[in-house]
Every structure is written in C-alpha cells, then in structure tokens.
XYZ file of C-alpha atoms in Angstrom:
753
model
C -112.579 76.709 27.154
C -116.088 78.115 27.310
C -115.504 78.924 31.301
C -112.560 81.172 30.219
C -114.555 82.892 27.322
C -117.778 83.542 29.627
C -115.641 85.551 32.000
C -113.834 87.136 29.575
C -116.684 88.237 28.314
C -118.074 89.654 31.543
C -115.366 90.944 32.566
C -115.516 93.035 29.385
C -118.835 93.660 29.970
C -118.398 94.801 33.240
C -115.594 98.019 32.514
C -118.504 98.890 29.745
C -121.756 98.967 31.724
C -119.976 100.932 34.538
C -120.201 103.878 32.445
C -122.557 103.319 30.678
C -125.630 102.228 32.344
C -126.091 105.755 33.295
C -126.960 106.251 29.933
C -129.495 103.582 29.593
C -127.190 102.199 26.962
C -125.165 99.046 26.958
C -122.371 97.684 25.078
C -120.590 93.891 25.298
C -117.950 92.402 23.417
C -118.206 89.349 21.227
C -115.606 87.505 19.813
C -115.608 86.778 16.095
C -118.256 87.816 13.036
C -121.494 88.401 13.580
C -123.708 85.082 11.353
C -127.250 85.938 12.580
C -129.016 87.483 15.013
C -132.805 88.291 16.016
C -135.023 88.746 18.959
C -136.899 85.372 20.310
C -138.648 85.152 23.759
C -137.244 88.520 24.946
C -133.611 87.814 24.429
C -131.386 88.865 21.719
C -130.194 85.375 19.831
C -127.053 85.498 17.907
C -124.310 83.518 16.262
C -120.359 84.680 16.049
C -117.380 82.665 15.126
C -119.163 79.044 15.108
C -121.043 79.538 18.452
C -124.425 80.392 19.629
C -125.601 82.747 22.625
C -128.436 84.439 23.894
C -127.791 87.761 25.787
C -130.213 88.802 27.950
C -129.428 92.975 27.504
C -131.296 93.896 30.776
C -129.738 92.133 33.071
C -126.275 91.683 30.969
C -126.802 87.588 31.488
C -125.202 85.686 28.145
C -126.013 82.024 27.255
C -123.437 80.011 25.566
C -124.797 77.281 24.250
C -123.478 74.368 21.966
C -122.066 75.066 18.399
C -124.375 72.402 16.913
C -127.665 71.654 16.246
C -128.541 67.914 17.918
C -130.884 66.074 15.164
C -133.568 63.212 15.976
C -132.514 59.804 15.313
C -134.412 58.185 12.256
C -137.948 58.705 11.837
C -140.281 58.761 8.689
C -136.885 58.637 6.992
C -134.936 61.248 8.647
C -131.349 60.934 9.114
C -129.776 61.606 12.610
C -126.740 63.441 13.477
C -125.778 67.037 13.917
C -126.683 70.411 12.160
C -123.521 72.177 12.613
C -123.889 76.103 13.137
C -120.137 77.300 11.781
C -119.927 78.870 8.250
C -122.468 81.180 7.036
C -123.054 78.918 3.638
C -123.003 75.465 5.051
C -124.329 76.060 8.798
C -128.254 76.792 9.916
C -129.509 80.092 9.396
C -131.945 81.172 12.149
C -135.677 83.244 11.708
C -138.964 83.114 13.607
C -142.327 81.687 12.702
C -145.404 82.789 14.670
C -143.073 83.092 17.465
C -141.079 79.968 16.984
C -137.433 79.868 16.609
C -136.774 78.087 13.356
C -134.044 76.821 11.624
C -132.575 76.610 8.092
C -130.185 74.858 5.850
C -129.741 73.903 2.031
C -129.476 70.238 1.741
C -126.561 69.103 -1.268
C -125.952 65.976 -3.231
C -122.673 64.121 -3.948
C -122.123 66.804 -6.522
C -122.562 69.478 -4.097
C -125.899 70.699 -6.097
C -128.663 71.902 -3.912
C -131.263 69.151 -3.843
C -133.995 70.849 -0.912
C -134.281 73.762 1.871
C -134.920 71.840 4.955
C -136.310 73.487 7.715
C -136.445 72.696 11.681
C -138.218 73.759 14.672
C -135.238 74.999 17.131
C -135.485 74.149 21.066
C -132.920 75.691 23.108
C -132.631 72.789 26.092
C -132.020 73.240 29.738
C -128.369 71.518 29.180
C -127.075 73.919 26.900
C -127.494 71.701 23.837
C -129.857 72.916 20.378
C -132.290 70.666 19.541
C -134.088 70.428 15.902
C -137.188 69.127 16.084
C -140.177 68.773 13.157
C -137.942 68.496 10.153
C -139.181 68.850 6.860
C -137.857 69.675 3.628
C -139.208 72.230 0.537
C -137.458 71.165 -2.931
C -135.803 73.202 -4.889
C -137.577 74.253 -8.042
C -135.466 74.393 -11.531
C -136.048 77.815 -12.286
C -134.080 78.398 -8.594
C -131.915 75.260 -9.359
C -130.599 76.962 -12.639
C -130.072 80.579 -10.741
C -126.961 78.277 -9.511
C -128.060 78.350 -5.615
C -125.224 77.982 -3.120
C -126.280 80.067 0.148
C -128.920 81.422 2.093
C -129.461 84.848 4.000
C -131.936 86.914 6.044
C -135.442 84.696 6.358
C -138.498 85.601 8.029
C -142.227 84.073 8.397
C -145.173 86.393 7.465
C -148.642 85.602 6.901
C -147.823 82.389 5.988
C -145.050 82.831 3.322
C -141.612 82.317 3.899
C -139.015 84.743 2.828
C -135.651 84.364 2.035
C -131.977 85.848 0.239
C -131.032 83.286 -1.802
C -127.117 83.711 -3.446
C -126.727 81.893 -6.521
C -124.449 81.914 -9.389
C -125.902 84.997 -11.021
C -126.000 87.016 -7.912
C -128.316 87.791 -5.178
C -132.394 87.348 -5.060
C -135.913 87.429 -2.880
C -137.423 83.730 -2.732
C -141.084 83.870 -1.453
C -142.831 80.463 -0.672
C -146.333 81.553 -0.147
C -148.108 77.915 0.706
C -145.320 75.883 1.869
C -144.652 74.767 -1.613
C -141.530 75.567 -2.820
C -142.931 75.274 -6.486
C -144.803 78.415 -6.022
C -141.419 80.446 -5.199
C -141.255 83.634 -6.466
C -138.042 85.126 -7.344
C -137.525 88.950 -7.196
C -133.903 89.504 -8.163
C -131.917 92.062 -6.225
C -128.694 94.367 -7.191
C -125.256 92.436 -8.953
C -123.535 94.254 -5.322
C -125.908 92.367 -2.856
C -126.194 93.109 0.900
C -129.984 92.466 0.536
C -131.984 92.132 4.317
C -135.421 91.197 5.246
C -136.981 93.331 7.842
C -140.551 91.606 9.036
C -142.591 94.606 10.734
C -146.784 94.408 11.637
C -148.006 95.261 8.251
C -145.403 93.336 6.344
C -141.487 92.522 5.253
C -139.332 95.211 4.187
C -136.555 94.413 1.993
C -133.359 96.715 1.487
C -130.910 96.134 -1.384
C -127.602 97.671 -1.897
C -126.016 98.671 -5.245
C -123.028 100.622 -6.373
C -122.567 103.197 -9.449
C -119.238 104.938 -7.910
C -120.989 105.638 -4.201
C -123.271 103.053 -2.601
C -127.247 103.659 -2.638
C -129.284 101.680 -0.197
C -132.918 101.150 -1.698
C -136.007 100.002 1.162
C -138.646 98.265 -0.071
C -141.922 96.549 0.894
C -142.472 93.098 -0.527
C -145.270 90.553 -0.822
C -146.361 87.611 -3.045
C -148.941 89.836 -4.996
C -147.120 93.584 -5.487
C -143.245 92.172 -5.510
C -141.210 95.165 -4.934
C -142.508 98.501 -4.058
C -140.251 100.864 -3.119
C -140.304 103.031 0.036
C -137.183 105.292 -0.158
C -133.909 105.154 -1.632
C -130.508 106.680 0.273
C -127.916 107.829 -1.974
C -124.411 108.200 -1.137
C -124.338 106.777 2.188
C -124.515 103.257 3.926
C -127.515 102.775 5.760
C -128.853 99.855 8.286
C -132.455 99.618 9.220
C -133.621 98.207 11.921
C -137.781 97.583 12.726
C -139.877 95.983 14.969
C -141.509 92.618 14.254
C -144.535 93.902 16.626
C -144.703 97.290 14.960
C -144.087 99.440 12.506
C -141.761 101.229 13.978
C -138.380 101.540 11.733
C -134.508 103.186 12.488
C -132.452 104.256 9.769
C -128.688 104.210 10.988
C -126.861 106.925 8.750
C -123.350 108.163 9.560
C -123.883 107.280 13.144
C -127.148 108.713 13.277
C -130.425 106.692 14.964
C -133.312 107.927 13.178
C -136.827 107.177 13.001
C -138.351 106.562 9.194
C -142.134 107.305 8.255
C -142.389 104.584 5.529
C -145.279 106.262 4.347
C -143.546 109.583 3.119
C -139.934 108.249 3.523
C -138.903 110.808 5.807
C -136.558 110.833 8.450
C -137.019 112.463 11.882
C -133.907 114.180 14.268
C -131.867 111.531 15.604
C -132.419 109.673 18.499
C -128.961 107.803 19.867
C -126.017 107.294 17.675
C -123.603 104.528 17.449
C -119.388 104.892 17.315
C -118.960 102.965 14.548
C -120.733 101.347 11.400
C -122.756 99.254 12.292
C -122.856 95.143 10.730
C -126.538 94.570 11.287
C -129.369 96.528 13.939
C -133.216 95.086 14.732
C -135.650 96.624 17.572
C -136.588 95.588 20.588
C -139.451 95.740 23.584
C -141.622 97.224 21.119
C -139.259 99.782 19.199
C -137.638 101.594 22.843
C -134.883 99.511 22.730
C -131.931 99.785 19.619
C -129.593 96.354 19.344
C -126.932 96.781 17.124
C -123.735 94.751 16.073
C -121.075 96.861 15.619
C -117.408 95.625 15.567
C -117.899 92.932 16.885
C -119.907 94.227 20.162
C -123.437 94.157 20.685
C -124.603 97.644 21.747
C -128.559 97.939 23.159
C -129.197 101.379 23.048
C -131.911 103.986 24.249
C -134.684 105.220 21.164
C -136.610 107.641 23.897
C -136.275 111.215 23.374
C -133.686 113.030 20.747
C -129.936 113.574 20.637
C -129.275 117.337 18.649
C -126.796 117.182 16.063
C -124.392 119.554 17.688
C -124.497 116.924 20.951
C -122.797 114.675 18.273
C -118.496 114.471 17.705
C -118.548 113.429 14.197
C -114.540 111.853 12.892
C -114.621 111.028 9.089
C -112.081 108.936 7.027
C -111.792 105.309 6.536
C -110.076 103.451 8.999
C -110.708 99.741 10.221
C -107.768 98.477 12.691
C -109.162 96.071 15.197
C -107.478 98.083 17.589
C -109.209 101.807 16.512
C -112.361 100.086 16.522
C -111.610 98.699 20.227
C -110.905 102.571 20.874
C -114.126 104.367 19.799
C -116.203 102.003 21.508
C -114.214 102.293 24.659
C -114.281 106.154 24.138
C -117.877 106.218 23.406
C -118.496 104.369 27.100
C -116.014 106.558 28.783
C -117.426 109.706 27.466
C -120.677 109.597 26.970
C -121.152 113.440 26.756
C -119.330 113.232 23.302
C -121.040 111.214 21.149
C -118.558 109.729 18.505
C -119.601 108.824 15.749
C -117.488 107.302 12.586
C -118.636 108.308 9.362
C -116.747 105.610 7.062
C -116.245 108.421 4.177
C -112.571 109.359 2.888
C -112.011 113.249 3.664
C -112.108 114.622 0.445
C -111.625 117.654 -1.186
C -114.427 119.229 -0.293
C -112.663 119.353 3.455
C -110.749 122.940 1.940
C -113.760 124.105 0.574
C -115.378 123.385 3.867
C -112.919 125.562 5.733
C -113.560 128.409 3.314
C -117.104 128.491 4.998
C -115.985 127.432 8.291
C -117.950 124.535 8.577
C -117.637 122.866 11.963
C -118.124 119.300 10.394
C -116.824 117.034 10.248
C -114.664 117.299 13.758
C -111.798 115.132 13.750
C -110.804 114.092 10.069
C -108.324 110.490 9.660
C -106.191 110.657 6.168
C -103.270 109.589 4.824
C -100.431 111.960 4.271
C -100.309 111.003 0.806
C -103.422 112.186 -0.023
C -103.798 115.142 -2.054
C -105.927 117.269 0.526
C -103.404 116.609 3.522
C -100.592 118.932 2.699
C -103.035 121.625 1.513
C -104.526 121.521 5.108
C -101.271 121.544 6.711
C -99.828 124.360 5.380
C -102.772 126.894 5.461
C -103.607 126.644 8.611
C -106.405 123.918 8.517
C -105.775 121.633 11.100
C -106.171 122.651 14.969
C -102.447 122.763 16.468
C -102.746 120.193 19.787
C -100.008 121.450 21.917
C -102.812 121.838 24.531
C -102.284 117.999 24.711
C -99.141 117.228 27.247
C -99.889 113.960 25.967
C -99.957 113.976 22.351
C -96.759 116.679 22.363
C -94.745 114.556 24.448
C -95.472 111.202 22.411
C -94.867 113.100 19.134
C -91.241 114.912 20.306
C -90.571 110.934 20.277
C -91.267 110.414 16.711
C -87.886 110.657 14.331
C -87.052 113.839 12.961
C -88.315 113.205 9.426
C -91.917 112.417 10.486
C -92.262 115.334 13.213
C -91.341 117.565 9.787
C -94.537 116.436 8.739
C -96.989 116.594 11.434
C -96.382 120.388 12.423
C -96.664 123.498 10.745
C -94.659 126.578 12.448
C -92.984 124.629 15.368
C -97.145 123.802 16.248
C -98.558 119.886 16.409
C -101.357 119.592 14.323
C -101.360 115.449 13.559
C -101.503 112.322 15.018
C -99.927 109.238 13.617
C -102.383 106.579 14.001
C -100.508 104.213 11.498
C -97.578 103.282 9.691
C -96.406 101.414 6.798
C -94.339 101.152 4.026
C -92.927 99.090 1.553
C -91.177 98.973 -2.137
C -88.496 97.034 -3.713
C -86.076 95.234 -2.206
C -83.670 91.875 -2.454
C -83.832 88.433 -0.892
C -80.375 88.296 1.147
C -79.947 85.066 1.167
C -80.409 83.868 -2.627
C -77.896 86.836 -3.026
C -75.295 85.155 -1.336
C -75.914 81.978 -3.049
C -75.064 84.179 -6.332
C -71.760 85.332 -4.489
C -72.446 88.883 -3.299
C -73.554 90.465 0.381
C -76.172 93.243 0.504
C -73.472 95.833 1.110
C -72.747 94.663 -2.620
C -75.925 96.646 -3.784
C -75.630 100.246 -4.740
C -77.499 103.145 -3.202
C -78.663 104.836 -6.496
C -80.989 103.757 -9.250
C -78.139 104.135 -11.790
C -75.790 101.371 -9.820
C -78.957 98.873 -8.997
C -79.831 98.559 -12.741
C -75.998 98.225 -13.422
C -76.031 95.489 -10.714
C -79.290 93.856 -12.226
C -77.841 93.867 -15.625
C -73.874 93.563 -15.389
C -73.782 91.230 -12.364
C -77.018 89.380 -10.921
C -77.599 87.592 -14.904
C -74.329 86.759 -15.589
C -75.221 84.597 -12.606
C -78.536 83.094 -12.692
C -77.561 80.017 -13.623
C -76.537 79.246 -9.806
C -79.993 79.792 -8.668
C -80.789 76.854 -6.598
C -84.839 74.640 -7.456
C -86.350 77.262 -5.235
C -84.797 80.559 -6.185
C -86.390 82.703 -8.606
C -85.502 86.394 -9.917
C -88.723 87.611 -9.024
C -91.835 86.461 -8.318
C -93.395 83.585 -9.900
C -95.198 83.600 -13.050
C -94.593 87.668 -13.857
C -94.530 88.920 -17.115
C -91.894 91.280 -18.679
C -94.239 93.852 -19.025
C -95.221 93.688 -15.517
C -91.410 93.526 -14.516
C -90.212 96.780 -16.361
C -93.799 98.606 -14.899
C -92.907 98.018 -11.528
C -89.697 99.402 -11.987
C -90.877 102.286 -13.916
C -93.178 102.812 -10.759
C -90.846 102.596 -8.249
C -88.552 104.851 -9.718
C -91.141 107.847 -10.410
C -92.260 107.181 -6.529
C -88.982 107.493 -5.070
C -88.219 110.456 -7.419
C -90.828 111.764 -5.644
C -90.260 111.362 -2.251
C -86.343 112.074 -2.404
C -86.914 115.489 -4.183
C -89.841 115.956 -1.331
C -87.427 115.045 1.689
C -84.614 117.640 0.038
C -87.132 120.046 0.511
C -86.984 120.509 -3.447
C -89.701 120.310 -6.362
C -89.506 117.325 -7.932
C -88.250 118.088 -11.669
C -89.573 115.772 -14.089
C -87.265 117.578 -17.232
C -83.978 116.256 -15.324
C -81.907 114.594 -18.103
C -81.290 111.397 -15.241
C -85.042 110.531 -14.704
C -85.411 110.556 -18.452
C -82.003 108.469 -18.756
C -83.483 105.695 -16.402
C -86.610 105.512 -17.809
C -85.398 105.024 -21.169
C -82.876 102.206 -19.577
C -86.073 100.336 -18.296
C -87.599 100.770 -21.666
C -84.643 99.321 -23.616
C -83.774 96.586 -20.709
C -83.390 93.127 -22.341
C -85.391 91.072 -20.220
C -85.254 87.309 -22.001
C -82.852 85.970 -19.577
C -84.414 86.853 -16.426
C -86.922 83.836 -16.127
C -90.114 86.045 -16.644
C -93.053 84.850 -18.613
C -93.685 86.018 -22.270
C -95.970 88.922 -22.275
C -99.600 87.874 -23.131
C -101.495 89.735 -25.771
C -103.865 91.993 -24.721
C -105.890 94.651 -26.641
C -104.621 97.575 -24.606
C -101.582 97.640 -21.755
C -102.832 98.820 -18.335
C -100.258 100.317 -15.925
C -102.703 99.686 -13.245
C -103.593 96.116 -14.231
C -100.003 95.128 -14.634
C -100.911 91.162 -15.200
C -101.141 87.692 -12.728
C -97.971 86.783 -10.436
C -97.917 85.012 -7.458
C -95.590 84.823 -4.408
C -94.759 81.610 -2.903
C -93.788 81.196 0.815
C -90.945 78.387 0.085
C -89.355 80.125 -2.324
C -86.639 82.446 -2.321
C -86.585 86.012 -4.973
C -83.548 87.793 -5.646
C -86.042 90.795 -6.155
C -88.950 91.583 -3.763
C -91.935 93.834 -4.389
C -93.346 94.578 -1.421
C -89.927 94.870 1.322
C -91.618 96.182 4.272
C -90.200 98.943 5.532
C -91.190 98.818 8.678
C -92.854 95.966 11.294
C -95.863 94.491 11.228
C -97.954 91.417 12.987
C -97.226 89.736 9.606
C -93.993 89.312 10.392
C -92.646 86.795 6.841
C -89.848 85.313 6.610
C -88.773 86.206 3.178
C -90.179 89.092 2.755
C -87.030 90.856 1.117
C -84.639 93.752 2.802
C -85.929 96.886 1.784
C -83.588 98.680 -0.496
C -82.856 103.020 -0.366
C -82.309 104.058 -3.764
C -81.432 107.664 -4.761
C -80.559 109.539 -7.916
C -76.732 111.189 -6.473
C -76.118 113.350 -3.398
C -77.977 116.033 -4.221
C -81.190 113.235 -4.076
C -80.088 110.789 -1.899
C -82.247 107.777 -0.700
C -85.042 107.809 1.889
C -87.541 105.560 3.617
C -90.780 106.641 2.868
C -93.465 105.296 5.517
C -97.302 106.076 4.710
C -98.774 107.650 7.682
C -102.258 107.688 8.226
C -102.936 110.757 11.044
C -106.130 111.917 12.860
C -106.337 115.892 13.032
C -108.703 117.997 14.277
C -111.283 120.769 12.333
C -109.763 124.499 14.076
C -113.518 125.295 13.590
C -115.069 122.464 15.412
C -117.338 123.033 18.120
C -116.196 120.273 20.464
C -112.012 120.822 20.501
C -111.692 119.454 23.922
C -113.749 115.841 22.725
C -111.609 116.018 19.821
C -108.347 116.090 21.892
C -109.784 113.979 24.553
C -110.362 111.169 21.548
C -106.895 111.960 20.078
C -105.328 111.427 23.455
C -107.872 108.052 23.653
C -106.425 107.053 20.157
C -103.001 107.711 21.299
C -102.577 105.233 24.278
C -103.656 102.711 21.607
C -101.018 102.535 18.936
C -99.901 99.150 18.182
C -96.226 98.763 18.917
C -95.292 98.222 15.772
C -96.347 101.532 14.652
C -94.820 103.514 17.949
C -91.403 101.106 17.019
C -91.639 102.444 13.565
C -92.472 106.204 14.680
C -90.397 106.509 17.903
C -86.380 105.706 17.711
C -85.994 105.689 21.929
C -87.439 102.090 21.371
C -85.057 99.292 20.963
C -85.733 96.251 22.485
C -86.747 93.201 20.140
C -90.606 92.513 21.061
C -92.075 88.797 20.973
C -95.492 87.781 19.742
C -98.583 88.631 21.998
C -99.288 84.878 21.714
C -95.399 83.529 22.147
C -96.153 82.144 25.629
C -99.241 79.891 24.378
C -97.550 79.020 21.640
C -94.420 77.568 22.804
C -96.671 75.697 25.649
C -98.559 73.919 22.556
C -95.049 72.667 20.981
C -93.866 71.842 24.096
C -96.670 69.414 24.225
C -97.008 67.699 21.430
C -93.223 67.274 21.147
C -93.578 65.924 24.515
C -96.607 63.500 23.009
C -94.543 62.571 20.344
C -91.231 61.912 22.206
C -93.487 59.494 24.259
C -94.729 57.692 21.389
C -91.259 57.198 19.889
C -89.849 55.800 22.592
C -93.238 53.097 22.784
C -93.033 52.529 19.290
C -92.282 49.274 17.618
C -89.373 48.694 15.513
C -91.117 48.861 12.054
C -93.144 51.840 13.166
C -89.726 53.756 14.872
C -88.713 55.406 11.474
C -91.841 56.822 10.740
C -92.226 57.759 14.517
C -88.459 59.733 14.195
C -89.712 61.178 10.718
C -92.494 63.260 12.775
C -90.740 64.300 15.567
C -87.828 65.682 13.744
C -90.617 67.566 11.566
C -92.049 68.766 14.501
C -88.698 69.728 15.811
C -87.616 72.025 13.166
C -90.732 73.791 12.552
C -90.567 74.866 16.284
C -86.597 75.127 16.406
C -87.883 77.866 13.023
C -90.504 79.500 15.570
C -88.224 80.079 18.113
C -85.844 81.776 15.420
C -88.120 83.504 13.603
C -91.815 83.497 14.463
C -91.487 84.265 17.843
C -90.739 87.831 17.107
C -93.389 90.490 16.201
C -89.853 92.667 15.763
C -86.698 90.639 15.571
C -83.398 92.499 16.869
C -81.648 91.610 13.321
C -84.833 93.985 11.397
C -84.871 96.374 14.473
C -80.972 97.111 14.231
C -81.686 97.765 9.968
C -84.116 100.195 10.554
C -82.576 102.291 13.816
C -79.726 101.868 11.664
C -81.444 103.489 8.339
C -83.302 106.414 10.745
C -81.832 109.417 9.487
C -83.508 108.315 6.061
C -87.145 108.257 7.456
C -89.575 110.210 6.081
C -93.344 110.567 5.423
C -94.739 109.464 2.173
C -95.959 112.406 -0.162
C -98.714 112.074 -2.691
C -97.680 110.770 -6.223
C -100.704 111.982 -7.871
C -100.319 111.091 -11.102
C -100.080 107.684 -10.176
C -103.681 107.600 -8.446
C -105.945 105.849 -10.785
C -109.036 107.709 -11.068
C -107.169 111.409 -11.290
C -106.518 112.688 -15.252
C -103.010 112.429 -14.671
C -103.146 108.643 -14.624
C -103.887 108.598 -18.044
C -101.016 109.748 -18.731
C -99.077 106.277 -16.848
C -101.165 104.419 -18.815
C -100.582 105.820 -22.407
C -96.607 105.367 -21.282
C -97.465 102.295 -19.934
C -98.956 100.947 -23.128
C -96.767 102.442 -25.414
C -98.872 105.052 -26.926
C -96.155 107.768 -25.597
C -92.549 107.523 -25.115
C -90.701 108.288 -21.845
C -89.822 112.139 -23.369
C -93.446 112.499 -24.271
C -94.442 111.360 -20.710
C -92.455 112.895 -19.047
C -92.826 116.469 -20.828
C -96.630 116.118 -20.410
C -95.774 115.324 -16.680
C -94.175 118.405 -16.058
C -96.898 120.699 -17.892
C -99.244 118.720 -15.127
C -97.139 119.689 -12.399
C -96.737 123.366 -12.892
C -100.004 123.668 -13.493
C -100.909 122.076 -10.105
C -98.491 124.140 -8.778
C -100.149 127.255 -9.759
C -104.219 126.806 -9.268
C -102.461 124.984 -5.548
C -100.696 128.839 -5.114
C-alpha cells in the first residue's frame, strides 16, 4: 500500500512539475488533511491523514515515515509503547527547539482528564521509523486544568520559552512556559472564534488570532512573557495566512491569493510577489525567506518570493465553491496556464458586483454564484455577463442541457454562464411505506391542494398500519416544525412554478392564501408528531430539532433529492412534483452554481480558458442532471474494489464455516448470512452512483426541469425574512403575511426597473 501511495504521488507530481518548473514553482498532491507542518533540516516535514512525510522540494523527493513514534523501553519510570500520529488532539504535535525536532502530546488519566504535557526529542531513523528520546513531562497547573484543557495546536520555542496554543472548554489561549517549569505558565486568551497560530522569527514570536463580527478579522501580535500580546496590525474583512522565517524577520501575508511582504514595524503590505490559486491552509518560509511553502487544499506548493507580480497579471475568481473536483481543476489550471496566475477569492459575489458594472470595474474577472442568488438574474438580464459563444467547447456542452436550464444561462440567444454544480431537493414520499398503507406512487396527486387532501383523508386514517420501523415523518419532529416546513415548501413552489410559467408570482392569489390557511388549521394530533416545546418566540429558521433514521421508512420526506449525488441514500424518498393548477403546473427546480465572466475583464482569453478547463472536470452526477442524452446507469468509482473486498471476506467466512465445529456452526452461519445479505444489498443499491430507477424517473420528468430562482423572502438576514418570522411566530396571520409580502414584492419590482 505504501509503494502504491508513493507511486501515485510521484505520478501526480511528474505531471504538475513538467509545467511549473520553468516558473520556479512546484506543486505536489498530498492525501488527506494537514495536521502539522514545519521546516526541518532543509526539508518540509508534514503530517496528513495519520501519515508522516518529509519533502525535499528542490529534487521533488518525498519520504514516507511510519505513522507511529517508537518509544524506548522502561527507563526512569517511563513506559514503553507507541505515540500515534493519528488525530490532532490525541496524537503528537511537532515543533522545533534549537534546531532539534521535538514532539508533544497531552497525557490523560482514566477519567480523560489532562494530567501533563509530555515532550520528547524526535529522531528520523534510516529504516523509516520515528523514534522518541529524552522524554519529559510538564505538570499542568490548576489554572490550566480549570480551563478544561483538551487539545494543543501550534508549539514553538524561542529564547528558552515554550509557546503553545491550547484549546479548552472555555476557548482557545496561548500558554508560555518561561523556564521549562509549567507552574510559571502564562495564559493569554484568544478570541472565541479560535484559529490561533504561532510563528517564530529571528526577533521573536508572532501570533495570529481570528475574530468574527459579521466579517472575519485577523489580528497579528508580537508575543512574549514580559509584554504579553503587543499588536502589530489587523486585517479586516479578509482571510489571511501568515508565513514567517525562523531565521530572519521576513514575513509574508497571503490575502485573496496574493502573497505580499509585510513590514512588522509599520504593518504595511508590499506589492504581490507571487500568487496561490486557492486559499492556503498553512504557510511557511524556507531558504531564508526566498521560498514560500503553502499547503493548499491537499497540495503542497513551493513558490519563489523574488521579484514582483503586478496586480494586472492576476486572474481573479470570486465566489464560494469548495468541491474537491473544483479545487483540483483550479490547481491544474494554475500549472497548465502559469501566465494566468489565477486566484480564488473565497467570498460571495454580493450586490457590489452590480455597482462594479456601473463603473466598468474589471474585478473580479470570473464570478461563481448560485442562480437563486438575488444578484444573478439582474446581471444576466442587464447584459453584465460576457457571452461565452467564442468557446466552441462551452457552446457544445450547453447545447446538450435541458431546455429549462438553457433558458436560465442564456440571454438573447447568447450563452452567458457555465453550470458547475447542480442539486435540488424538496418534499417527497417513501414509496415502500406508501405501499404498506395500500397506495401506489401514482395515487399521490400532482397539486398542493390534492396533496393536502391526500394526507388528511387517505393517509391519516391508515397510519395504524405502519410497522415498527415506519413513521409518518422524521423522528422527534414537533407539530410546529411540520407546519413550518409545509408552509415553506408551498411558498417556494409558488415562486418556482410562477417563474417557470413566465409570470410574476402573485401573492394575492386566493389559492395561495387558502393553502396557507389550511395548513395553519390542520389538526396534527393524529400523526405521531411531538407536542410543541415551549419557547419565548417561534422562529421559522430554527424549526426545532428532529432526526432522520437510516433504518426507518417515512411517509413524508423533506429532503428528497431531485437529481443525483455521490451519497446515494436508499431511503431519501421519491420527490413530489406539486403544482397549483393547469396555469401553474409543478416543476423540478434545480439549484445551479454557475461560472460567469465579467464583460469588462482584461483577461477574457484566460477566463474562457479557465471555464473550458472547469467544464472538463464537472462530476458525472452533475452532468447527468444537466444532459438528457446521458441514459446509462453509472456504478460507484470504487465498485470493483468493494466487490473484491466482499468476495474475499465471504470466501474467508465460507472457509471458517466449512471448518467450524458443530458447537460453533450456528454462529458461523449467522455471520456468513449477515455478510451475504449486506453484499446483496450493496449489489442492488450501494453499487450505483446513478441507479437506473432514479435515472428513469428523472428523465421521465425532464420537461419539468427548471432552474431555481431566488425566494428572497426566505433569505435569512434580509428585511423581508422578518415577515416570515412574524408569520411563523403567530404574530400575524396568513392574510396579513401575504399582503405585506405582495407590497414588498411590488416595491422591489419598481426599484429593479
């Protein structure tokens, strides 16, 4: 397994370095999440996914070490055994002290209480082992124990003092051990938001802490036993990563993908020297500040800091998109198109994008935003998106999409957006439990009026037929929550159906009022729902707690998937497509996240090239939701491997059964039968990424597929959402709610022209 892992690393690296070497930058894929990272003896030492590595970047050599630290035998009361590198809290954290590699972990007693901080020197041996020596313990003083200490983060040593980020029940704080004796430990509390990091430099230790008050704020301090935290500078409304050199006072700040030198005396930032395509998890400086090492979404990047990179040379992508495939595509594009210098600013595209169009702002070059965002439709309708028709690749792909999707990504016949992610869910029914009640899926009406009749007149009288593992709806759901969810689904469908029909939603329509009043008046005492808990104030967006059981079948589901996903749950329910009459038939509103290009960009060619690259990485599950010409079911990517594992295990169990003594045979047969039943379930359901049955259902309803639009009154934080809260809390009735909603909608229409 280790050999295969290393081959995979080197193959990935060979592809990337072939393109990046000319720029002096390197990029290498890792596996799993980063735990620790530091520079040691000219190499980068890091731990990911419970495995320990060193990377000699200049010759691309990676060495994998064992995932446990060997302890010596009993000596001076020390116990032998192993330190596991697995787990950020229970494992070992690494740091440097006078050039030596050291490890630290918390020692806990039988009651899981921390008793001591155990330190050791770490030696990397020639046979791939990691050995601990000079093990010593620092007692944890009472004032630390009272903080409920349970985890440690960054550690470093400077001028004989040990600095440590600690996490307790009351938050995060910095501990400074001045003389190797923990009773002199000093505590500096950090913000409740956490995120503290330590950075040793030639002149002292730097500390960053993150706070949040609507927007993130990163504060940089000098820290010492004498002065505590001394402010250096603040970075407001941006996410920042700091890289510092332990040998010099060189410090860089990574902000919105730009790597900028930071003057510690003035707090001023210099011009960018290089860029990163994605937000960095952690950064460090090597070679006296001449190279920056960044850990970026499962990759290691080594960047030159010499020279300068003009702002106008950077292709800026703004938006929230964190799918693994998207990260891979961005990183690959940064290597194959080094001239583009793409960076992702991981912030939503807000209303300032519309303001920027009025001033012909070229920033950002590419926008990632949901189609149900309030910003998307005005950008599209007002011609503020660059047509993508110059790309045959994108035009050909879009021509395969459902008509209901094409109309929402084109304007005046021109393609203006590329869908990157597709999902959708809503109310559904459990077909199996429906059958137990004597109904077929075809018995469920296709209008909201008919569906409420069906619940009250057909389902409710037969609920006594439900089996032990059957429920009307999710466990522990309160009546108020059920009522709120029904209202939410009705209002959302009203907007989506109206948009698909090409009309403005009419909140004064008596059909909508009648449905809401009917839900308000429903007697829910006979459905097995929990009685409402007492609250000072109901909140629609809280909704109360409820749970979803994997082994339970439900009549009513609230998250039935319209499309496809890698998490193909057996009992997520069949979605219902409910409308309001012949003029407002039901639809399948899919939520799209799209990539768009700023019409005023100075990098149109690079932006189109990026969208073309992204289009080659769109997952199968999303393509199947977009393209009706894909008609074959798809197995899970690891299906062959899983089948081989099942075959191997069942063969082993069969051999045990054949050799079992009479007294053990019954247990062996039971084990064998359990495994075979699980295998059969996998071959029937679990093996499929896109099962035939679900594919057939989706294709049969393809003419209902549309793109979900904004239901602005349900967006938390907006003024109109207060109407929802008041209605849900019973402060206003359905009639008053819809009247206020109608007035607000008319006002918004006038404002938007």
